[in-house]
């Protein structure tokens, strides 16, 4: 069951990375300052969400499989 939980996070990370890539391509084609700003804001929002999900994946992976490293 834990594996399914970790897979969920992996899928969320892949989805966010795809969205950010698409926004990056849209940003490079934007023709107005408003479009550039909108793309930049969306990329920042998705990058922040990606950071949160990767931190959760790291924590849950550590909790599931343990760690020999002591912080």
PDB file of C-alpha atoms in Angstrom:
ATOM      1  CA  UNK A   1       0.000   0.000   0.000  1.00  0.00           C
ATOM      2  CA  UNK A   2       2.863   2.385   0.773  1.00  0.00           C
ATOM      3  CA  UNK A   3       4.194   1.822  -2.732  1.00  0.00           C
ATOM      4  CA  UNK A   4       0.910   3.071  -4.209  1.00  0.00           C
ATOM      5  CA  UNK A   5       1.158   6.174  -2.041  1.00  0.00           C
ATOM      6  CA  UNK A   6       4.687   6.874  -3.290  1.00  0.00           C
ATOM      7  CA  UNK A   7       3.622   6.215  -6.889  1.00  0.00           C
ATOM      8  CA  UNK A   8       0.905   8.828  -6.463  1.00  0.00           C
ATOM      9  CA  UNK A   9       3.558  11.410  -5.552  1.00  0.00           C
ATOM     10  CA  UNK A  10       5.745  10.329  -8.477  1.00  0.00           C
ATOM     11  CA  UNK A  11       2.811  10.814 -10.851  1.00  0.00           C
ATOM     12  CA  UNK A  12       2.064  14.233  -9.379  1.00  0.00           C
ATOM     13  CA  UNK A  13       5.700  15.239  -9.894  1.00  0.00           C
ATOM     14  CA  UNK A  14       5.642  14.085 -13.517  1.00  0.00           C
ATOM     15  CA  UNK A  15       2.405  15.993 -14.128  1.00  0.00           C
ATOM     16  CA  UNK A  16       3.759  19.210 -12.584  1.00  0.00           C
ATOM     17  CA  UNK A  17       6.986  18.945 -14.580  1.00  0.00           C
ATOM     18  CA  UNK A  18       4.951  18.535 -17.784  1.00  0.00           C
ATOM     19  CA  UNK A  19       2.801  21.570 -16.964  1.00  0.00           C
ATOM     20  CA  UNK A  20       5.891  23.676 -16.216  1.00  0.00           C
ATOM     21  CA  UNK A  21       7.476  22.565 -19.499  1.00  0.00           C
ATOM     22  CA  UNK A  22       4.332  23.510 -21.407  1.00  0.00           C
ATOM     23  CA  UNK A  23       4.175  26.891 -19.692  1.00  0.00           C
ATOM     24  CA  UNK A  24       7.825  27.478 -20.527  1.00  0.00           C
ATOM     25  CA  UNK A  25       7.135  26.899 -24.215  1.00  0.00           C
ATOM     26  CA  UNK A  26       4.089  29.171 -23.985  1.00  0.00           C
ATOM     27  CA  UNK A  27       6.241  31.835 -22.288  1.00  0.00           C
ATOM     28  CA  UNK A  28       8.775  31.767 -25.113  1.00  0.00           C
ATOM     29  CA  UNK A  29       5.962  32.369 -27.624  1.00  0.00           C
ATOM     30  CA  UNK A  30       4.181  35.083 -25.622  1.00  0.00           C
ATOM     31  CA  UNK A  31       3.871  38.367 -27.433  1.00  0.00           C
ATOM     32  CA  UNK A  32       2.594  40.764 -24.784  1.00  0.00           C
ATOM     33  CA  UNK A  33       3.813  41.720 -21.307  1.00  0.00           C
ATOM     34  CA  UNK A  34       0.524  40.449 -19.889  1.00  0.00           C
ATOM     35  CA  UNK A  35       1.025  37.007 -21.433  1.00  0.00           C
ATOM     36  CA  UNK A  36       4.605  36.905 -20.171  1.00  0.00           C
ATOM     37  CA  UNK A  37       3.498  37.833 -16.658  1.00  0.00           C
ATOM     38  CA  UNK A  38       0.668  35.302 -16.668  1.00  0.00           C
ATOM     39  CA  UNK A  39       3.026  32.512 -17.759  1.00  0.00           C
ATOM     40  CA  UNK A  40       5.649  33.539 -15.207  1.00  0.00           C
ATOM     41  CA  UNK A  41       3.102  33.537 -12.385  1.00  0.00           C
ATOM     42  CA  UNK A  42       1.725  30.161 -13.432  1.00  0.00           C
ATOM     43  CA  UNK A  43       5.232  28.676 -13.662  1.00  0.00           C
ATOM     44  CA  UNK A  44       6.051  30.009 -10.197  1.00  0.00           C
ATOM     45  CA  UNK A  45       2.844  28.551  -8.740  1.00  0.00           C
ATOM     46  CA  UNK A  46       3.471  25.146 -10.290  1.00  0.00           C
ATOM     47  CA  UNK A  47       7.145  25.203  -9.293  1.00  0.00           C
ATOM     48  CA  UNK A  48       6.140  25.879  -5.686  1.00  0.00           C
ATOM     49  CA  UNK A  49       3.637  23.022  -5.808  1.00  0.00           C
ATOM     50  CA  UNK A  50       6.327  20.789  -7.336  1.00  0.00           C
ATOM     51  CA  UNK A  51       8.693  21.655  -4.485  1.00  0.00           C
ATOM     52  CA  UNK A  52       6.053  20.745  -1.903  1.00  0.00           C
ATOM     53  CA  UNK A  53       5.246  17.432  -3.572  1.00  0.00           C
ATOM     54  CA  UNK A  54       8.918  16.467  -3.904  1.00  0.00           C
ATOM     55  CA  UNK A  55       9.475  17.237  -0.219  1.00  0.00           C
ATOM     56  CA  UNK A  56       6.498  15.071   0.698  1.00  0.00           C
ATOM     57  CA  UNK A  57       7.796  12.276  -1.523  1.00  0.00           C
ATOM     58  CA  UNK A  58      11.202  12.496   0.120  1.00  0.00           C
ATOM     59  CA  UNK A  59       9.729  12.424   3.613  1.00  0.00           C
ATOM     60  CA  UNK A  60       7.351   9.566   2.858  1.00  0.00           C
ATOM     61  CA  UNK A  61      10.096   7.594   1.113  1.00  0.00           C
ATOM     62  CA  UNK A  62      12.336   8.042   4.136  1.00  0.00           C
ATOM     63  CA  UNK A  63       9.507   6.988   6.465  1.00  0.00           C
ATOM     64  CA  UNK A  64       8.669   3.955   4.324  1.00  0.00           C
ATOM     65  CA  UNK A  65      12.151   2.623   3.649  1.00  0.00           C
ATOM     66  CA  UNK A  66      14.071   4.168   6.534  1.00  0.00           C
ATOM     67  CA  UNK A  67      17.365   5.958   6.410  1.00  0.00           C
ATOM     68  CA  UNK A  68      20.856   5.157   7.637  1.00  0.00           C
ATOM     69  CA  UNK A  69      21.728   8.853   7.534  1.00  0.00           C
ATOM     70  CA  UNK A  70      21.167  10.749  10.764  1.00  0.00           C
ATOM     71  CA  UNK A  71      20.286  14.407  10.427  1.00  0.00           C
TER      72      UNK A  71
END
